[in-house]
Amino acid sequence: MKIFLDTARIDEVKQWVDTGLVDGITTNPSHLSTQGDQPTQIIAQLSQLLPNKPISVQVTEHEPEAVYKQAHAIARLGPSIVVKIPCKREYYSIIGRLVEEGVLVNVTLVFTLEQSLFMCKLGAHYISPFIGRWDDLDVDGSQILYRIRAMIDTYHYNTQLLAASLRHMRHLHAAIAARVDIVTLPVTLLEQATGHLLTDAGDKKFTQDWQKLSGAIFP
Ligand code: G3P
């Protein structure tokens, strides 16, 4: 399973890239809007930090032909740029066209099994079901992941299942159990997942016990 960071913050990516855990990045207009008025430069910097790893960048146009043109312009930012397109009916035909033309496409704002099936049929490289936003409506969002996984496997689609909008550890556990291909995590969740109180306490105890040997040379 791949792990992407869900952020446009250069400092966050720098902090995590050396761990060897980060397989890619997903950004969105909300993330980029917090990082100043040079979003193209931010994308270039992210690409330098993670060369050859997929970086999802979302279209911001609305009219379908404008979305299509902007998608191509975004794709030209680099060979591993993936263009994120919202899962709206008016964009279906351009999603198919972009895929045929070799643009890497991540369909975002996916909420249902049917939307997922349609995007697989169009050949999308990634689909991003948003789990936390279902939870916001008091619906257990993680259940959709199991159904999408079964659908992709049943029909042998090549689309990668990218679990997005994960907010806490239960979402991450569900995504792993549902055998998703990728999770995209906010840094706060990756921080939580990579630390454990009992690991720290155990390490401290081993250190204290070892210090009782007072100066033993080992090995
Ligand atoms: O990758 C999508 C993610 O950024 C959305 O997360 O927490 O805004 O629903 P959230």
mmCIF file of N, CA and C in Angstrom, residues 81-164:
data_model
loop_
_atom_site.group_PDB
_atom_site.id
_atom_site.type_symbol
_atom_site.label_atom_id
_atom_site.label_comp_id
_atom_site.label_asym_id
_atom_site.label_seq_id
_atom_site.Cartn_x
_atom_site.Cartn_y
_atom_site.Cartn_z
ATOM 1 N N ILE A 81 3.117 14.580 -12.692
ATOM 2 C CA ILE A 81 1.954 15.334 -12.223
ATOM 3 C C ILE A 81 0.678 14.581 -12.606
ATOM 4 N N VAL A 82 -0.198 14.447 -11.618
ATOM 5 C CA VAL A 82 -1.497 13.794 -11.832
ATOM 6 C C VAL A 82 -2.558 14.888 -11.711
ATOM 7 N N VAL A 83 -3.460 14.945 -12.679
ATOM 8 C CA VAL A 83 -4.454 16.014 -12.667
ATOM 9 C C VAL A 83 -5.710 15.527 -11.947
ATOM 10 N N LYS A 84 -6.081 16.289 -10.936
ATOM 11 C CA LYS A 84 -7.272 15.952 -10.155
ATOM 12 C C LYS A 84 -8.482 16.651 -10.760
ATOM 13 N N ILE A 85 -9.514 15.870 -11.019
ATOM 14 C CA ILE A 85 -10.734 16.438 -11.599
ATOM 15 C C ILE A 85 -11.931 16.002 -10.759
ATOM 16 N N PRO A 86 -12.779 16.948 -10.359
ATOM 17 C CA PRO A 86 -13.954 16.571 -9.563
ATOM 18 C C PRO A 86 -14.890 15.635 -10.336
ATOM 19 N N CYS A 87 -15.515 14.744 -9.596
ATOM 20 C CA CYS A 87 -16.348 13.700 -10.210
ATOM 21 C C CYS A 87 -17.740 14.246 -10.569
ATOM 22 N N LYS A 88 -17.768 15.207 -11.482
ATOM 23 C CA LYS A 88 -19.045 15.803 -11.884
ATOM 24 C C LYS A 88 -19.404 15.326 -13.288
ATOM 25 N N ARG A 89 -20.706 15.125 -13.512
ATOM 26 C CA ARG A 89 -21.159 14.557 -14.776
ATOM 27 C C ARG A 89 -20.686 15.371 -15.979
ATOM 28 N N GLU A 90 -20.664 16.687 -15.853
ATOM 29 C CA GLU A 90 -20.268 17.513 -17.003
ATOM 30 C C GLU A 90 -18.794 17.329 -17.388
ATOM 31 N N TYR A 91 -18.011 16.669 -16.506
ATOM 32 C CA TYR A 91 -16.606 16.442 -16.836
ATOM 33 C C TYR A 91 -16.341 15.018 -17.339
ATOM 34 N N TYR A 92 -17.358 14.172 -17.368
ATOM 35 C CA TYR A 92 -17.125 12.770 -17.756
ATOM 36 C C TYR A 92 -16.430 12.670 -19.109
ATOM 37 N N SER A 93 -16.935 13.422 -20.090
ATOM 38 C CA SER A 93 -16.366 13.241 -21.438
ATOM 39 C C SER A 93 -14.923 13.725 -21.487
ATOM 40 N N ILE A 94 -14.603 14.772 -20.720
ATOM 41 C CA ILE A 94 -13.212 15.229 -20.791
ATOM 42 C C ILE A 94 -12.297 14.317 -19.977
ATOM 43 N N ILE A 95 -12.827 13.665 -18.958
ATOM 44 C CA ILE A 95 -12.001 12.694 -18.219
ATOM 45 C C ILE A 95 -11.574 11.580 -19.182
ATOM 46 N N GLY A 96 -12.549 11.068 -19.951
ATOM 47 C CA GLY A 96 -12.230 10.028 -20.938
ATOM 48 C C GLY A 96 -11.217 10.515 -21.970
ATOM 49 N N ARG A 97 -11.417 11.744 -22.447
ATOM 50 C CA ARG A 97 -10.489 12.295 -23.447
ATOM 51 C C ARG A 97 -9.092 12.435 -22.875
ATOM 52 N N LEU A 98 -8.984 12.990 -21.691
ATOM 53 C CA LEU A 98 -7.667 13.207 -21.075
ATOM 54 C C LEU A 98 -6.938 11.878 -20.871
ATOM 55 N N VAL A 99 -7.679 10.869 -20.420
ATOM 56 C CA VAL A 99 -7.054 9.559 -20.221
ATOM 57 C C VAL A 99 -6.532 9.030 -21.553
ATOM 58 N N GLU A 100 -7.354 9.131 -22.591
ATOM 59 C CA GLU A 100 -6.923 8.658 -23.924
ATOM 60 C C GLU A 100 -5.694 9.402 -24.411
ATOM 61 N N GLU A 101 -5.595 10.673 -24.042
ATOM 62 C CA GLU A 101 -4.467 11.493 -24.495
ATOM 63 C C GLU A 101 -3.228 11.344 -23.617
ATOM 64 N N GLY A 102 -3.310 10.457 -22.637
ATOM 65 C CA GLY A 102 -2.119 10.149 -21.836
ATOM 66 C C GLY A 102 -1.939 11.000 -20.601
ATOM 67 N N VAL A 103 -2.943 11.816 -20.257
ATOM 68 C CA VAL A 103 -2.850 12.609 -19.021
ATOM 69 C C VAL A 103 -3.203 11.694 -17.841
ATOM 70 N N LEU A 104 -2.392 11.750 -16.784
ATOM 71 C CA LEU A 104 -2.697 10.976 -15.573
ATOM 72 C C LEU A 104 -3.833 11.678 -14.829
ATOM 73 N N VAL A 105 -4.895 10.932 -14.529
ATOM 74 C CA VAL A 105 -6.090 11.552 -13.940
ATOM 75 C C VAL A 105 -6.433 10.902 -12.596
ATOM 76 N N ASN A 106 -6.646 11.760 -11.608
ATOM 77 C CA ASN A 106 -7.142 11.359 -10.292
ATOM 78 C C ASN A 106 -8.515 12.006 -10.135
ATOM 79 N N VAL A 107 -9.567 11.185 -10.131
ATOM 80 C CA VAL A 107 -10.907 11.762 -9.986
ATOM 81 C C VAL A 107 -11.201 11.937 -8.497
ATOM 82 N N THR A 108 -11.488 13.175 -8.144
ATOM 83 C CA THR A 108 -11.635 13.525 -6.736
ATOM 84 C C THR A 108 -13.093 13.793 -6.386
ATOM 85 N N LEU A 109 -13.358 13.943 -5.093
ATOM 86 C CA LEU A 109 -14.723 14.168 -4.609
ATOM 87 C C LEU A 109 -15.659 13.034 -5.044
ATOM 88 N N VAL A 110 -15.158 11.808 -4.867
ATOM 89 C CA VAL A 110 -15.953 10.606 -5.154
ATOM 90 C C VAL A 110 -16.630 10.181 -3.848
ATOM 91 N N PHE A 111 -17.921 9.914 -3.930
ATOM 92 C CA PHE A 111 -18.656 9.574 -2.706
ATOM 93 C C PHE A 111 -19.444 8.272 -2.785
ATOM 94 N N THR A 112 -19.668 7.749 -3.995
ATOM 95 C CA THR A 112 -20.524 6.562 -4.087
ATOM 96 C C THR A 112 -19.855 5.456 -4.906
ATOM 97 N N LEU A 113 -20.425 4.254 -4.762
ATOM 98 C CA LEU A 113 -19.948 3.103 -5.534
ATOM 99 C C LEU A 113 -20.194 3.326 -7.024
ATOM 100 N N GLU A 114 -21.345 3.910 -7.355
ATOM 101 C CA GLU A 114 -21.661 4.137 -8.772
ATOM 102 C C GLU A 114 -20.667 5.106 -9.399
ATOM 103 N N GLN A 115 -20.387 6.208 -8.716
ATOM 104 C CA GLN A 115 -19.390 7.153 -9.248
ATOM 105 C C GLN A 115 -18.062 6.435 -9.476
ATOM 106 N N SER A 116 -17.700 5.578 -8.540
ATOM 107 C CA SER A 116 -16.426 4.854 -8.658
ATOM 108 C C SER A 116 -16.429 3.960 -9.890
ATOM 109 N N LEU A 117 -17.531 3.234 -10.096
ATOM 110 C CA LEU A 117 -17.641 2.360 -11.266
ATOM 111 C C LEU A 117 -17.520 3.170 -12.558
ATOM 112 N N PHE A 118 -18.211 4.290 -12.616
ATOM 113 C CA PHE A 118 -18.182 5.104 -13.843
ATOM 114 C C PHE A 118 -16.764 5.583 -14.127
ATOM 115 N N MET A 119 -16.048 6.001 -13.079
ATOM 116 C CA MET A 119 -14.684 6.507 -13.295
ATOM 117 C C MET A 119 -13.730 5.383 -13.700
ATOM 118 N N CYS A 120 -13.976 4.182 -13.183
ATOM 119 C CA CYS A 120 -13.175 3.031 -13.628
ATOM 120 C C CYS A 120 -13.436 2.768 -15.099
ATOM 121 N N LYS A 121 -14.700 2.837 -15.502
ATOM 122 C CA LYS A 121 -15.046 2.613 -16.912
ATOM 123 C C LYS A 121 -14.374 3.640 -17.818
ATOM 124 N N LEU A 122 -14.221 4.864 -17.321
ATOM 125 C CA LEU A 122 -13.580 5.909 -18.130
ATOM 126 C C LEU A 122 -12.058 5.778 -18.123
ATOM 127 N N GLY A 123 -11.552 4.857 -17.315
ATOM 128 C CA GLY A 123 -10.100 4.605 -17.311
ATOM 129 C C GLY A 123 -9.298 5.508 -16.409
ATOM 130 N N ALA A 124 -9.956 6.173 -15.445
ATOM 131 C CA ALA A 124 -9.217 7.036 -14.514
ATOM 132 C C ALA A 124 -8.097 6.236 -13.852
ATOM 133 N N HIS A 125 -6.955 6.873 -13.686
ATOM 134 C CA HIS A 125 -5.820 6.181 -13.063
ATOM 135 C C HIS A 125 -6.019 6.026 -11.554
ATOM 136 N N TYR A 126 -6.665 7.015 -10.951
ATOM 137 C CA TYR A 126 -6.925 6.983 -9.502
ATOM 138 C C TYR A 126 -8.357 7.465 -9.260
ATOM 139 N N ILE A 127 -9.013 6.889 -8.245
ATOM 140 C CA ILE A 127 -10.252 7.486 -7.747
ATOM 141 C C ILE A 127 -10.063 7.774 -6.261
ATOM 142 N N SER A 128 -10.551 8.935 -5.851
ATOM 143 C CA SER A 128 -10.370 9.376 -4.460
ATOM 144 C C SER A 128 -11.702 9.505 -3.739
ATOM 145 N N PRO A 129 -12.185 8.407 -3.140
ATOM 146 C CA PRO A 129 -13.368 8.547 -2.282
ATOM 147 C C PRO A 129 -13.003 9.310 -1.013
ATOM 148 N N PHE A 130 -13.874 10.234 -0.636
ATOM 149 C CA PHE A 130 -13.661 11.093 0.538
ATOM 150 C C PHE A 130 -14.399 10.490 1.727
ATOM 151 N N ILE A 131 -13.645 9.975 2.663
ATOM 152 C CA ILE A 131 -14.251 9.247 3.784
ATOM 153 C C ILE A 131 -14.782 10.195 4.866
ATOM 154 N N GLY A 132 -13.942 11.115 5.286
ATOM 155 C CA GLY A 132 -14.314 11.992 6.404
ATOM 156 C C GLY A 132 -15.539 12.839 6.115
ATOM 157 N N ARG A 133 -15.730 13.181 4.839
ATOM 158 C CA ARG A 133 -16.877 14.066 4.542
ATOM 159 C C ARG A 133 -18.201 13.322 4.604
ATOM 160 N N TRP A 134 -18.164 11.958 4.433
ATOM 161 C CA TRP A 134 -19.357 11.166 4.713
ATOM 162 C C TRP A 134 -19.617 11.185 6.226
ATOM 163 N N ASP A 135 -18.531 11.015 6.995
ATOM 164 C CA ASP A 135 -18.678 11.021 8.457
ATOM 165 C C ASP A 135 -19.269 12.335 8.949
ATOM 166 N N ASP A 136 -18.907 13.424 8.258
ATOM 167 C CA ASP A 136 -19.462 14.733 8.641
ATOM 168 C C ASP A 136 -20.988 14.715 8.581
ATOM 169 N N LEU A 137 -21.526 13.842 7.706
ATOM 170 C CA LEU A 137 -22.989 13.735 7.564
ATOM 171 C C LEU A 137 -23.561 12.609 8.422
ATOM 172 N N ASP A 138 -22.708 12.117 9.352
ATOM 173 C CA ASP A 138 -23.115 11.052 10.266
ATOM 174 C C ASP A 138 -23.353 9.721 9.545
ATOM 175 N N VAL A 139 -22.588 9.494 8.476
ATOM 176 C CA VAL A 139 -22.629 8.220 7.752
ATOM 177 C C VAL A 139 -21.230 7.620 7.874
ATOM 178 N N ASP A 140 -21.143 6.292 8.080
ATOM 179 C CA ASP A 140 -19.828 5.661 8.206
ATOM 180 C C ASP A 140 -19.151 5.601 6.833
ATOM 181 N N GLY A 141 -18.297 6.583 6.580
ATOM 182 C CA GLY A 141 -17.688 6.731 5.260
ATOM 183 C C GLY A 141 -16.767 5.601 4.865
ATOM 184 N N SER A 142 -16.161 4.925 5.841
ATOM 185 C CA SER A 142 -15.145 3.932 5.473
ATOM 186 C C SER A 142 -15.749 2.703 4.795
ATOM 187 N N GLN A 143 -17.052 2.452 4.993
ATOM 188 C CA GLN A 143 -17.674 1.261 4.396
ATOM 189 C C GLN A 143 -17.590 1.255 2.873
ATOM 190 N N ILE A 144 -17.605 2.424 2.283
ATOM 191 C CA ILE A 144 -17.566 2.509 0.812
ATOM 192 C C ILE A 144 -16.271 1.912 0.258
ATOM 193 N N LEU A 145 -15.205 1.980 1.054
ATOM 194 C CA LEU A 145 -13.915 1.483 0.565
ATOM 195 C C LEU A 145 -13.966 -0.011 0.252
ATOM 196 N N TYR A 146 -14.648 -0.782 1.110
ATOM 197 C CA TYR A 146 -14.742 -2.226 0.898
ATOM 198 C C TYR A 146 -15.510 -2.525 -0.386
ATOM 199 N N ARG A 147 -16.571 -1.768 -0.613
ATOM 200 C CA ARG A 147 -17.402 -2.019 -1.797
ATOM 201 C C ARG A 147 -16.661 -1.629 -3.064
ATOM 202 N N ILE A 148 -15.938 -0.527 -3.011
ATOM 203 C CA ILE A 148 -15.186 -0.111 -4.209
ATOM 204 C C ILE A 148 -14.084 -1.132 -4.509
ATOM 205 N N ARG A 149 -13.415 -1.604 -3.448
ATOM 206 C CA ARG A 149 -12.352 -2.608 -3.658
ATOM 207 C C ARG A 149 -12.921 -3.846 -4.356
ATOM 208 N N ALA A 150 -14.072 -4.317 -3.852
ATOM 209 C CA ALA A 150 -14.686 -5.518 -4.435
ATOM 210 C C ALA A 150 -15.080 -5.257 -5.884
ATOM 211 N N MET A 151 -15.605 -4.080 -6.169
ATOM 212 C CA MET A 151 -16.012 -3.735 -7.539
ATOM 213 C C MET A 151 -14.802 -3.727 -8.471
ATOM 214 N N ILE A 152 -13.728 -3.089 -8.061
ATOM 215 C CA ILE A 152 -12.534 -3.008 -8.926
ATOM 216 C C ILE A 152 -11.987 -4.415 -9.184
ATOM 217 N N ASP A 153 -11.946 -5.235 -8.134
ATOM 218 C CA ASP A 153 -11.395 -6.590 -8.290
ATOM 219 C C ASP A 153 -12.315 -7.468 -9.140
ATOM 220 N N THR A 154 -13.622 -7.315 -8.946
ATOM 221 C CA THR A 154 -14.573 -8.146 -9.697
ATOM 222 C C THR A 154 -14.448 -7.904 -11.194
ATOM 223 N N TYR A 155 -14.336 -6.629 -11.571
ATOM 224 C CA TYR A 155 -14.327 -6.303 -13.001
ATOM 225 C C TYR A 155 -12.924 -6.081 -13.561
ATOM 226 N N HIS A 156 -11.932 -6.314 -12.710
ATOM 227 C CA HIS A 156 -10.518 -6.229 -13.150
ATOM 228 C C HIS A 156 -10.159 -4.879 -13.757
ATOM 229 N N TYR A 157 -10.620 -3.811 -13.122
ATOM 230 C CA TYR A 157 -10.212 -2.474 -13.580
ATOM 231 C C TYR A 157 -8.794 -2.174 -13.103
ATOM 232 N N ASN A 158 -8.115 -1.296 -13.825
ATOM 233 C CA ASN A 158 -6.746 -0.921 -13.441
ATOM 234 C C ASN A 158 -6.689 0.314 -12.545
ATOM 235 N N THR A 159 -7.823 0.932 -12.305
ATOM 236 C CA THR A 159 -7.875 2.152 -11.500
ATOM 237 C C THR A 159 -7.381 1.892 -10.075
ATOM 238 N N GLN A 160 -6.558 2.816 -9.565
ATOM 239 C CA GLN A 160 -6.069 2.664 -8.187
ATOM 240 C C GLN A 160 -7.015 3.354 -7.203
ATOM 241 N N LEU A 161 -7.300 2.637 -6.131
ATOM 242 C CA LEU A 161 -8.209 3.134 -5.099
ATOM 243 C C LEU A 161 -7.407 3.930 -4.071
ATOM 244 N N LEU A 162 -7.672 5.234 -4.029
ATOM 245 C CA LEU A 162 -6.913 6.167 -3.187
ATOM 246 C C LEU A 162 -7.856 6.711 -2.108
ATOM 247 N N ALA A 163 -7.706 6.251 -0.897
ATOM 248 C CA ALA A 163 -8.599 6.693 0.190
ATOM 249 C C ALA A 163 -8.194 8.093 0.642
ATOM 250 N N ALA A 164 -9.146 9.018 0.581
ATOM 251 C CA ALA A 164 -8.853 10.422 0.904
ATOM 252 C C ALA A 164 -9.798 10.912 1.999
#
